[in-house]
XYZ file of C-alpha atoms in Angstrom:
397
model
C -16.923 -22.001 -1.643
C -15.368 -23.047 -4.940
C -13.968 -19.590 -5.629
C -12.587 -19.407 -2.109
C -10.812 -22.712 -2.630
C -9.589 -21.782 -6.100
C -7.976 -18.575 -4.889
C -5.527 -20.483 -2.691
C -4.166 -22.785 -5.372
C -1.484 -21.201 -7.492
C -1.093 -17.820 -5.906
C 0.284 -18.707 -2.499
C 3.726 -19.282 -3.974
C 3.479 -17.194 -7.138
C 2.627 -13.635 -6.131
C 4.918 -13.399 -3.118
C 7.975 -14.050 -5.279
C 7.528 -10.642 -6.881
C 6.562 -8.410 -3.972
C 10.132 -7.084 -3.787
C 9.975 -5.701 -7.310
C 10.223 -2.070 -6.233
C 11.910 -2.644 -2.891
C 15.556 -1.895 -2.323
C 16.382 -5.251 -0.768
C 18.868 -7.567 -2.442
C 16.260 -10.164 -3.332
C 17.197 -12.797 -5.889
C 14.594 -12.946 -8.653
C 13.465 -16.062 -10.558
C 15.697 -17.739 -13.118
C 15.386 -16.735 -16.764
C 16.312 -18.809 -19.792
C 19.581 -18.013 -21.564
C 19.322 -16.568 -25.043
C 22.034 -15.746 -27.590
C 23.287 -12.155 -27.759
C 25.007 -10.305 -30.584
C 27.064 -7.132 -30.105
C 25.382 -4.309 -31.974
C 26.705 -0.959 -30.726
C 29.949 0.096 -29.106
C 31.540 3.161 -27.617
C 35.095 4.047 -26.716
C 36.684 6.314 -24.139
C 40.344 6.083 -23.184
C 41.275 2.505 -22.382
C 37.731 1.279 -21.709
C 35.465 0.302 -24.568
C 31.863 -0.672 -23.759
C 29.677 -2.607 -26.175
C 25.916 -2.342 -25.680
C 23.537 -4.878 -27.224
C 19.813 -5.568 -27.172
C 19.996 -8.194 -29.938
C 18.440 -10.972 -27.910
C 14.923 -12.193 -27.172
C 13.157 -9.410 -25.282
C 15.995 -6.917 -25.628
C 15.277 -3.190 -25.873
C 17.754 -0.299 -25.755
C 19.336 2.277 -28.049
C 22.973 3.260 -27.580
C 23.534 7.030 -27.784
C 27.130 7.751 -26.764
C 29.817 7.224 -24.154
C 31.614 10.009 -22.304
C 34.307 8.842 -19.930
C 32.782 6.124 -17.793
C 29.231 7.220 -18.543
C 27.165 5.384 -21.156
C 24.099 7.231 -22.447
C 21.108 5.211 -23.642
C 17.485 5.531 -24.728
C 14.572 3.101 -24.474
C 13.083 2.215 -27.855
C 9.335 2.920 -28.087
C 6.674 0.394 -29.029
C 5.009 0.610 -32.405
C 2.397 3.369 -32.659
C -0.897 2.468 -31.009
C -3.724 3.542 -33.298
C -6.436 3.537 -30.650
C -4.453 5.352 -27.955
C -2.512 7.579 -30.382
C 0.862 7.074 -28.718
C 4.098 5.093 -28.682
C 4.361 3.396 -25.296
C 7.697 2.671 -23.668
C 9.155 1.847 -20.257
C 10.497 -1.695 -20.443
C 14.171 -2.152 -21.325
C 16.720 -4.965 -21.335
C 20.287 -4.916 -22.612
C 23.742 -6.459 -22.317
C 26.875 -4.482 -21.508
C 30.319 -5.831 -22.345
C 33.475 -3.840 -21.455
C 36.659 -4.422 -23.434
C 39.487 -6.572 -22.086
C 40.954 -5.003 -18.986
C 37.888 -2.886 -18.333
C 35.970 -5.378 -16.205
C 36.983 -3.661 -12.943
C 35.893 -0.214 -14.059
C 32.608 1.101 -12.698
C 30.349 2.228 -15.523
C 27.407 4.570 -15.005
C 24.456 4.004 -17.329
C 22.136 6.918 -18.041
C 18.760 6.388 -19.714
C 18.134 9.826 -21.156
C 14.474 9.555 -22.164
C 13.180 8.138 -18.871
C 11.162 11.310 -18.284
C 9.157 10.642 -21.447
C 8.244 7.051 -20.536
C 4.617 5.985 -20.341
C 4.751 5.973 -16.523
C 7.603 8.365 -15.745
C 6.523 8.779 -12.130
C 7.152 5.087 -11.551
C 10.931 5.583 -11.777
C 10.956 7.259 -8.352
C 12.118 4.675 -5.826
C 12.516 1.945 -8.431
C 15.605 -0.227 -8.839
C 17.047 -1.746 -12.009
C 17.445 -5.522 -12.285
C 20.964 -6.805 -12.915
C 22.554 -10.181 -13.573
C 25.773 -11.607 -14.960
C 23.708 -14.000 -17.084
C 20.165 -14.162 -18.421
C 19.692 -17.579 -16.865
C 20.127 -16.821 -13.165
C 21.189 -14.481 -10.395
C 18.922 -11.487 -10.982
C 19.236 -8.860 -8.251
C 18.397 -5.202 -7.711
C 20.898 -2.378 -8.185
C 20.514 -0.317 -5.054
C 22.354 2.641 -6.583
C 19.528 3.273 -9.077
C 18.559 6.940 -9.089
C 16.031 8.991 -11.054
C 17.071 12.614 -11.376
C 16.818 15.389 -13.938
C 14.570 13.195 -16.067
C 17.183 10.438 -16.398
C 17.390 6.976 -14.872
C 20.946 6.316 -13.635
C 22.615 3.185 -12.277
C 26.149 1.833 -12.016
C 27.925 -1.532 -12.121
C 31.307 -3.041 -12.826
C 32.083 -5.607 -15.491
C 29.760 -7.217 -18.000
C 26.149 -8.065 -17.337
C 22.494 -7.750 -18.238
C 20.300 -4.882 -17.097
C 16.502 -4.852 -17.257
C 13.321 -3.171 -16.113
C 12.299 -6.638 -14.928
C 13.999 -9.983 -15.716
C 12.991 -11.030 -19.238
C 10.932 -14.189 -19.656
C 12.116 -15.418 -23.035
C 10.238 -17.281 -25.721
C 12.813 -20.042 -25.321
C 11.901 -20.396 -21.659
C 8.230 -20.315 -22.618
C 8.697 -23.280 -24.977
C 10.950 -25.201 -22.607
C 8.502 -24.832 -19.749
C 5.608 -26.054 -21.888
C 7.685 -29.100 -22.819
C 7.547 -30.145 -19.152
C 3.762 -30.356 -19.355
C 2.128 -33.435 -20.844
C 1.381 -32.820 -24.521
C -2.160 -34.042 -23.970
C -2.817 -30.775 -22.087
C -1.483 -28.266 -24.654
C -3.111 -26.951 -27.803
C -2.869 -23.903 -30.062
C -5.670 -21.356 -30.105
C -4.307 -19.845 -33.319
C -1.321 -17.901 -34.610
C 0.163 -14.513 -33.766
C 0.980 -12.045 -36.535
C 4.552 -13.367 -36.607
C 3.404 -16.996 -36.754
C 3.849 -18.124 -33.153
C 1.319 -20.492 -31.610
C -0.973 -18.948 -29.011
C -0.437 -21.752 -26.506
C -3.197 -22.799 -24.124
C -3.005 -25.400 -21.349
C -6.173 -27.281 -20.466
C -6.202 -29.140 -17.142
C -8.800 -30.313 -14.662
C -12.101 -32.133 -15.056
C -14.605 -29.961 -13.209
C -17.912 -28.637 -14.513
C -16.989 -24.998 -13.839
C -14.813 -23.327 -16.460
C -11.995 -21.049 -15.332
C -9.797 -19.058 -17.714
C -6.464 -17.535 -16.688
C -4.573 -15.346 -19.143
C -1.218 -13.673 -18.626
C 1.027 -10.985 -20.079
C -1.332 -9.113 -22.380
C 1.256 -6.368 -21.953
C 4.573 -7.939 -22.984
C 6.784 -5.728 -20.820
C 5.069 -7.156 -17.733
C 7.164 -10.319 -17.698
C 6.313 -10.963 -14.045
C 2.919 -12.138 -15.301
C 4.453 -15.093 -17.148
C 6.530 -16.036 -14.108
C 3.189 -16.094 -12.302
C 1.770 -18.433 -14.958
C 4.736 -20.734 -14.446
C 4.018 -20.802 -10.715
C 0.328 -21.557 -11.294
C 1.007 -24.482 -13.609
C 3.883 -25.814 -11.520
C 1.633 -26.203 -8.504
C -1.465 -27.456 -10.296
C 0.564 -30.114 -12.140
C 3.070 -30.916 -9.393
C 5.986 -30.184 -11.716
C 8.456 -29.748 -8.854
C 7.140 -32.641 -6.769
C 7.411 -35.457 -9.319
C 3.735 -35.156 -10.175
C 2.524 -35.217 -6.580
C -0.324 -32.699 -6.240
C -1.361 -31.255 -2.875
C -4.908 -31.677 -1.604
C -6.088 -28.140 -2.343
C -4.854 -28.273 -5.922
C -6.372 -31.718 -6.418
C -9.783 -30.538 -5.232
C -9.621 -27.527 -7.529
C -8.818 -29.736 -10.503
C -11.877 -31.804 -9.645
C -14.163 -28.767 -9.459
C -12.747 -26.744 -12.360
C -11.602 -27.174 -15.901
C -8.830 -24.640 -16.412
C -7.838 -22.950 -19.662
C -4.516 -21.198 -19.030
C -2.750 -18.937 -21.543
C 0.788 -18.284 -20.218
C 1.556 -15.454 -22.657
C -1.014 -13.518 -24.658
C 1.494 -11.280 -26.441
C 4.344 -13.484 -27.625
C 5.407 -11.259 -30.518
C 5.585 -8.153 -28.358
C 7.548 -10.071 -25.728
C 10.205 -11.104 -28.225
C 10.324 -7.574 -29.679
C 10.951 -5.989 -26.268
C 7.709 -3.994 -26.227
C 6.022 -2.602 -23.143
C 2.321 -2.798 -24.086
C 1.781 -3.767 -27.722
C 1.932 -6.655 -30.160
C 3.592 -6.784 -33.593
C 0.919 -4.472 -35.067
C 1.095 -1.883 -32.312
C -2.147 -3.052 -30.673
C -2.594 -2.798 -26.906
C -4.321 -6.141 -26.432
C -6.116 -4.999 -23.291
C -8.030 -2.492 -25.417
C -8.963 -4.970 -28.151
C -11.810 -6.947 -26.563
C -14.688 -4.969 -28.115
C -15.159 -2.308 -30.800
C -14.924 1.268 -29.567
C -15.456 4.698 -31.157
C -15.400 3.450 -34.727
C -12.401 1.226 -34.005
C -13.091 -2.410 -34.867
C -11.726 -5.019 -32.458
C -10.659 -7.695 -32.135
C -9.513 -8.438 -35.682
C -7.295 -11.092 -37.223
C -5.310 -8.346 -38.953
C -4.424 -6.396 -35.802
C -5.185 -8.475 -32.687
C -5.421 -12.197 -33.528
C -4.364 -13.053 -29.975
C -7.591 -11.626 -28.545
C -9.692 -12.797 -31.494
C -8.714 -16.456 -31.030
C -8.946 -16.454 -27.218
C -12.370 -14.819 -27.230
C -13.599 -17.241 -29.888
C -12.588 -20.204 -27.718
C -14.155 -18.610 -24.647
C -17.444 -18.352 -26.504
C -17.195 -22.095 -27.165
C -16.349 -23.133 -23.590
C -18.177 -20.494 -21.600
C -16.538 -18.848 -18.584
C -17.468 -19.192 -14.900
C -14.404 -17.493 -13.437
C -11.695 -15.374 -15.031
C -8.408 -13.765 -14.060
C -6.222 -11.508 -16.237
C -2.703 -11.328 -14.766
C -0.617 -8.150 -15.175
C 2.159 -6.119 -13.589
C 1.617 -2.465 -12.693
C 4.365 0.038 -13.489
C 3.515 2.560 -10.768
C 1.920 0.840 -7.781
C 4.329 -1.415 -5.818
C 1.577 -3.688 -4.519
C -0.343 -6.850 -5.332
C -4.024 -6.047 -5.815
C -7.181 -6.836 -7.776
C -9.041 -4.563 -10.165
C -12.706 -5.504 -10.453
C -15.454 -4.884 -12.958
C -17.307 -2.262 -10.907
C -18.425 -0.359 -14.003
C -20.358 -3.307 -15.431
C -24.173 -3.179 -15.431
C -24.539 -6.346 -13.323
C -21.853 -5.509 -10.769
C -24.158 -4.829 -7.818
C -25.286 -8.062 -6.202
C -23.789 -11.415 -7.185
C -20.666 -10.218 -9.039
C -19.731 -7.822 -6.257
C -20.090 -10.596 -3.675
C -18.013 -13.020 -5.749
C -15.270 -10.434 -6.106
C -15.264 -9.769 -2.373
C -15.204 -13.470 -1.524
C -12.320 -14.145 -3.920
C -10.279 -11.203 -2.625
C -10.879 -12.123 1.027
C -9.857 -15.726 0.373
C -6.746 -14.618 -1.498
C -5.722 -12.349 1.381
C -6.119 -15.213 3.849
C -3.989 -17.474 1.670
C -1.315 -14.867 0.941
C -0.810 -11.723 3.058
C 1.023 -10.055 0.172
C -2.355 -9.378 -1.448
C -3.868 -5.985 -0.590
C -7.544 -5.260 0.050
C -7.462 -1.488 0.187
C -5.125 -0.584 -2.667
C -6.050 -0.438 -6.324
C -7.331 1.644 -9.185
C -10.176 4.120 -8.917
C -13.292 2.084 -9.799
C -15.182 3.011 -12.935
C -18.552 4.656 -12.404
C -21.609 2.350 -12.384
C -22.667 1.312 -15.889
C -19.679 3.138 -17.436
C -17.246 0.236 -17.637
C -15.182 0.252 -20.834
C -16.236 -2.756 -22.886
C -12.927 -2.993 -24.722
C -10.999 -3.803 -21.526
C -10.622 -7.522 -21.013
C -11.939 -8.093 -17.483
C -14.949 -5.843 -18.139
C -15.787 -7.606 -21.389
C -15.619 -11.056 -19.786
C -17.820 -9.973 -16.862
C -20.418 -8.504 -19.226
C -20.250 -11.270 -21.800
C -20.436 -14.237 -19.407
C -21.961 -12.695 -16.261
C -19.162 -14.183 -14.158
C -16.479 -13.276 -11.669
C -13.810 -11.455 -13.671
C -10.845 -9.500 -12.359
C -7.418 -8.141 -13.229
C -4.623 -9.171 -10.894
C -1.799 -6.642 -10.697
C 1.699 -7.186 -9.296
C 4.576 -4.737 -8.775
């Protein structure tokens, strides 16, 4: 009953805001905080000069060249991931600024290395996000096209272009400032010295942990965190909390981490932190690879340490999926104790979520891991095994 109630609290308004992520409708996406930009690369052709910059929080692009009204670009890869032996990339965000008099010219942008991205198949049917400012007005470019291994899209005038609207560190800090300081504490520091912020609310006996954005390029996960906290704390209703949220706060004590990978978010990475670690593979040692460690994955180290102190009765790891344009849950089917209680809890939570929000899907998701073969280094599996509790990954488009 408690899980059923909990599943209706933050998600009714949070998930549905992002279900248009891969649609071709002109949906306006959530506001993003403004951050300073600096021109870094420019190109010239005839009377139109276009300056391309990614020198802002969460920016990622490499200027290649301009030919006529075509601007050729490449996505910068993440740092090398030691465990997975690769350089991930897919996320991008950049500013384009035509020279004076060129604001009426249509410019075609061509991302040349799209075919080599971590999830190249996901470009099919996708649409690039576009806005005149980082702070508001994000929409989809319906002329986005993936052909011959390149992602192409066109627009006139200056603007920002992104895989998904960036959620900046500035916005992260400003949002936390709206929450009473008695609720916020630091779990530790990232490799670049940022606080790993955690929000503790509620007074219930059951302990629920929610973490978001282990993969920094999945900025929709932090928008989700903002929605969760806004409803639970009544931030848009002058502190007035609805009955469902109030009952949840009485039954649960929540530990909510809005962004697990702050360094990677600022650096414009898709999946890794400042050391090149994919945090969702750092929750347990594997194949001679020690994890988590303070030297490579302090974000996971500090969160897991606090979890061991508090215990965990329910857990949700919030992500965005690059390829599947749906909202769905990934369970811990490969865990030794899955059959029985954990399977029933998962089913009850998913059914309740679907009743509360029809955007959630029951029959779409990843191929379950084989019984007793769950990878211990993946977060939701580790939490299920470690605490014998409901533990799932929530994926959004």
